[in-house]
CSV table of C-alpha atoms in Angstrom, one decimal:
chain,number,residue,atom,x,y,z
U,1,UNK,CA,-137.7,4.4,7.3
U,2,UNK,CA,-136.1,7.5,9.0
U,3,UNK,CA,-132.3,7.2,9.8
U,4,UNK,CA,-131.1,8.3,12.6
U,5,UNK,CA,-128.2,11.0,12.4
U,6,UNK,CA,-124.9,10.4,14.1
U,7,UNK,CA,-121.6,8.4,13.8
U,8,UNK,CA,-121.1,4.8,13.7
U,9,UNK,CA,-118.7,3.2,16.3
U,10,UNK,CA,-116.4,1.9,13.6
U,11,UNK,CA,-116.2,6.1,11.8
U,12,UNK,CA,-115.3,6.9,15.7
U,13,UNK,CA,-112.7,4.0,16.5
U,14,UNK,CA,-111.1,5.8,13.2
U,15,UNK,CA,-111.0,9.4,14.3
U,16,UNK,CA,-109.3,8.0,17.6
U,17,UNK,CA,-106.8,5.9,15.6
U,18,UNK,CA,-106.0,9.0,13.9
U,19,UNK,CA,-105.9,11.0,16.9
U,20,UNK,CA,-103.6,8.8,18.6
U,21,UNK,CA,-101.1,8.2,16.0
U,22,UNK,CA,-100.8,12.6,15.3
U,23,UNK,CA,-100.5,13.0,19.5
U,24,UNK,CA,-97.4,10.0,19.1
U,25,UNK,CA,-95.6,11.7,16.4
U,26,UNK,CA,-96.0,15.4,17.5
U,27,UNK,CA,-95.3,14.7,21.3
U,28,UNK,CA,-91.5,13.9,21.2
U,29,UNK,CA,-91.1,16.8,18.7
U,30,UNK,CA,-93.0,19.2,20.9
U,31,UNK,CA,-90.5,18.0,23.9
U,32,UNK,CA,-87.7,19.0,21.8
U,33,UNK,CA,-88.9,22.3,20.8
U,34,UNK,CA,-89.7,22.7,24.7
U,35,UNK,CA,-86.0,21.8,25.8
U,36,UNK,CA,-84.4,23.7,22.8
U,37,UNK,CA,-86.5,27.3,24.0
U,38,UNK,CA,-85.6,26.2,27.7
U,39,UNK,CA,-81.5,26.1,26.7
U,40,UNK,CA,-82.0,29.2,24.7
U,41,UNK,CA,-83.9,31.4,27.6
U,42,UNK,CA,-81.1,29.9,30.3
U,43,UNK,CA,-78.0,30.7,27.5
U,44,UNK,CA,-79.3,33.7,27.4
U,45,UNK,CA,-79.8,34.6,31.1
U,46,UNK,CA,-76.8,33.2,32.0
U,47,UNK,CA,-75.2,36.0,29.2
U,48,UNK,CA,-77.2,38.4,30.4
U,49,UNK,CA,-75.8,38.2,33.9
U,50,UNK,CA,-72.3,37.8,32.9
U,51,UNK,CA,-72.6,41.0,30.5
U,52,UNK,CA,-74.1,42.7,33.7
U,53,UNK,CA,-71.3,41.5,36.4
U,54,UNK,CA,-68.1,42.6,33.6
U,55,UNK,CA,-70.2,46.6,33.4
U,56,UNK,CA,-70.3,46.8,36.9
U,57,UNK,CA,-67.0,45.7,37.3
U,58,UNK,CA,-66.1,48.0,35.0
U,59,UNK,CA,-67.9,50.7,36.5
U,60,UNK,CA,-65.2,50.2,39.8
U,61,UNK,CA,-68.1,51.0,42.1
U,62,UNK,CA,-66.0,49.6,45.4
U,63,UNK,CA,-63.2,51.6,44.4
U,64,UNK,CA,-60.6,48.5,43.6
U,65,UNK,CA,-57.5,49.1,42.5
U,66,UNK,CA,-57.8,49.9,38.9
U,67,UNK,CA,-55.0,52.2,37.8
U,68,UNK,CA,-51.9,50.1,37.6
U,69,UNK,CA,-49.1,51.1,35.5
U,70,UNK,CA,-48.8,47.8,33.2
U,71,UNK,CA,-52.4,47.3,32.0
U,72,UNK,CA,-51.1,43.2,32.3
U,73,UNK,CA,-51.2,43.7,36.6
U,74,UNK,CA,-51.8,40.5,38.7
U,75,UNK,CA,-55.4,39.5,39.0
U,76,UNK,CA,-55.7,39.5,42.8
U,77,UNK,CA,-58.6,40.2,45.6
U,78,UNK,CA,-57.9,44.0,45.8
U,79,UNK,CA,-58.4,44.1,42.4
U,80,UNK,CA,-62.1,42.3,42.5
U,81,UNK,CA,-65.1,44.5,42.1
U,82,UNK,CA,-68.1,42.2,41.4
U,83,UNK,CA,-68.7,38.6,41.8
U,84,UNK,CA,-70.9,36.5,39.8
U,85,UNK,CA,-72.7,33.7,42.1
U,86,UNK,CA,-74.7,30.7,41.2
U,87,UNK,CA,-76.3,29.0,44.1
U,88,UNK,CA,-78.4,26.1,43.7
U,89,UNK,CA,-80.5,27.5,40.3
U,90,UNK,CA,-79.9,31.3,41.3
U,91,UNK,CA,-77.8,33.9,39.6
U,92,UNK,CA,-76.4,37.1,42.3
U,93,UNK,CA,-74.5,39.9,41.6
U,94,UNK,CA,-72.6,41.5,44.1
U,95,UNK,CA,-70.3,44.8,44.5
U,96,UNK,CA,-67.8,43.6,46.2
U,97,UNK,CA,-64.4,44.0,47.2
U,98,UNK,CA,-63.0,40.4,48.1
U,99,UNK,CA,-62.8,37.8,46.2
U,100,UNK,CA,-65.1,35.2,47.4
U,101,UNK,CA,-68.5,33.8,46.1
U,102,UNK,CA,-69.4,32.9,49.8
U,103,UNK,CA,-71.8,35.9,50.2
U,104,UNK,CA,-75.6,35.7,51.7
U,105,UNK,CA,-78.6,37.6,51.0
U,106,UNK,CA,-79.8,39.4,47.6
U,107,UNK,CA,-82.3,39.0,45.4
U,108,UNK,CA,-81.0,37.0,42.2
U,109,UNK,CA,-80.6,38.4,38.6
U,110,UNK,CA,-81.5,35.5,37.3
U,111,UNK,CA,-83.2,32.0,38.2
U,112,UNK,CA,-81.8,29.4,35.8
U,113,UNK,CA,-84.2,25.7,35.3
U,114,UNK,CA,-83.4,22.9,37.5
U,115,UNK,CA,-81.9,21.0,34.7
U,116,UNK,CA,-79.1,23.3,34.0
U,117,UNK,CA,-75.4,22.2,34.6
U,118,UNK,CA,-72.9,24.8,33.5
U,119,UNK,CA,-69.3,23.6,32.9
U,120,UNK,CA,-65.7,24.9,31.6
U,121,UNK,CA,-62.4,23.6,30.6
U,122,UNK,CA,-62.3,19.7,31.2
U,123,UNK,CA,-65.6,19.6,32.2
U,124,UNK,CA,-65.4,21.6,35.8
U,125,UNK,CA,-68.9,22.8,37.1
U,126,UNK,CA,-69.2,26.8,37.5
U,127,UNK,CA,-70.4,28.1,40.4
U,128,UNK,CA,-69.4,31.6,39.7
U,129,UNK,CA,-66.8,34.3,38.6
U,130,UNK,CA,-64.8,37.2,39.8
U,131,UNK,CA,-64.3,40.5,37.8
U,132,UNK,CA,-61.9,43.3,38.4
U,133,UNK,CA,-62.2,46.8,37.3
U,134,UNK,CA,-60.6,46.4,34.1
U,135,UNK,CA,-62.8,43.5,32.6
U,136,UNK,CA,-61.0,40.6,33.3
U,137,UNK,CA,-62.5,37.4,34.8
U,138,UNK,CA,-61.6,34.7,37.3
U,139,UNK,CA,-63.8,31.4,37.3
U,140,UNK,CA,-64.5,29.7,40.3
U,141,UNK,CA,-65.1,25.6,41.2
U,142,UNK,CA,-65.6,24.2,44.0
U,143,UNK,CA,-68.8,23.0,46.3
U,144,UNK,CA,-68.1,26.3,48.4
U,145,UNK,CA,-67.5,28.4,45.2
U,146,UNK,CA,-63.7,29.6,47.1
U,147,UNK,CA,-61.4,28.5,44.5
U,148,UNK,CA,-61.7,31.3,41.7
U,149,UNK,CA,-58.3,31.3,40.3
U,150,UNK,CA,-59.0,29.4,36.7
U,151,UNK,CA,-59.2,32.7,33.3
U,152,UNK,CA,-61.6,32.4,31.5
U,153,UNK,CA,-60.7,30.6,28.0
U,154,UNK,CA,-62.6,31.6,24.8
U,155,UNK,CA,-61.6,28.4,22.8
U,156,UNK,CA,-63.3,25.9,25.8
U,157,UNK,CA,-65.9,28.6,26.9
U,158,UNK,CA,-68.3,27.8,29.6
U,159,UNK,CA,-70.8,25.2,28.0
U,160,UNK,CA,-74.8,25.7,29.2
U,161,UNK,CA,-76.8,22.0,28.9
U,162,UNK,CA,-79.9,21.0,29.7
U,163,UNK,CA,-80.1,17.5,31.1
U,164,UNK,CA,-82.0,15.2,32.4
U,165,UNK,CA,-85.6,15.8,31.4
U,166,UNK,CA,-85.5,13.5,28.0
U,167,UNK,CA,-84.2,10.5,29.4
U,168,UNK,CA,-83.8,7.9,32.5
U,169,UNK,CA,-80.1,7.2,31.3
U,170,UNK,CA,-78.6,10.7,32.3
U,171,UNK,CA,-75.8,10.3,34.8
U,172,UNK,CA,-76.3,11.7,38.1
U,173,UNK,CA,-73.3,13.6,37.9
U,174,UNK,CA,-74.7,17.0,36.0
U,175,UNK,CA,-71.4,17.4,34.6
U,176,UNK,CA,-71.1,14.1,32.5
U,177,UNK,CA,-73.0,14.8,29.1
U,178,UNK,CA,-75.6,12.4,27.6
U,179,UNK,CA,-75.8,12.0,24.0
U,180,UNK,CA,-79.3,13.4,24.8
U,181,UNK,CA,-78.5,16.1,26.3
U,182,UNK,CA,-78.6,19.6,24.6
U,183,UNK,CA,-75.6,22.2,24.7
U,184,UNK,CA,-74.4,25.5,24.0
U,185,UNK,CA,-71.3,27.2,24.5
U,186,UNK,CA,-70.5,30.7,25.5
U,187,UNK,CA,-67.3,31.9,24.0
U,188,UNK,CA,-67.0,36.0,25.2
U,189,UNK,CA,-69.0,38.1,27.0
């Protein structure tokens, strides 16, 4: 009596078991290597773009005033020569000469991912930061980004963290950190 090749519905039901159970236990590992590349690339932008804004300033394009005599002079707007801009997931650069983050128009440096909430000090929300011509960096807050008077402090940093994607429990307020949430902090730049 000839057999007839193939499988048998219990050898399938198996290979499906099998199948299953691999896709459950490589799925929430996959997630986290997806999130962890995801904070790395946005870490990175976000130094990128901060390295970029400090050169130009540097660089004293608009002319500011640079050459104080005490190298310790007053941060102030005549002084400002770029400003550093997040709006909504958007990183400009400008050459400017005032010190405000309330400019229009450009094409962005840098497009961060929609889960990204970047925060300082006791857990203020960045929306930007002012450079003069000698390096130095002002921090700004505020829903209309005007308020850039806070320096920049190397032991707090500004922390980069991905939120929201892994979880229903994240707060709504970005700025709140969930124990699932993934974080890394920029100390100099």
């Amino acid at each position: 009596m000839n057999r007839k090749q193939g499988f048998s519905l219990i050898e399938l039901l198996v290979v499906l078991a099998v199948v299953a159970f691999l896709a459950f236990v490589t799925v929430p590992l996959a997630t986290g290597w997806i999130r962890n590349a995801q904070l790395e690339k946005d870490f990175a932008g976000l130094q990128r773009a901060l390295g970029t804004a400090k050169a130009l300033a540097m660089r004293n394009s608009t002319g500011a005033i640079a050459d104080d005599a005490a190298a310790n002079a007053a941060f102030t707007a005549t002084r400002v020569t770029v400003a550093l801009c997040r709006r909504g997931q958007d990183l400009f650069v400008y050459n400017v000469a005032a010190a405000t983050c309330a400019l229009t128009g450009g094409t962005p440096i840098y497009h961060m991912g929609q889960d990204v909430a970047i925060t300082f000090g006791n857990q203020q929300a960045f929306c930007g930061a002012l450079f003069d011509a000698r390096g130095r960096v002002r921090l700004c807050t505020g829903t209309d980004c005007t308020t850039c008077s806070t320096s920049f402090d190397p032991s707090t940093g500004l922390t980069v963290r991905i939120t929201g994607a892994d979880t229903f429990s994240d707060p709504t307020d970005a700025t709140q950190s969930d124990p699932n949430d993934q974080a890394n902090t920029i100390r100099a730049f």
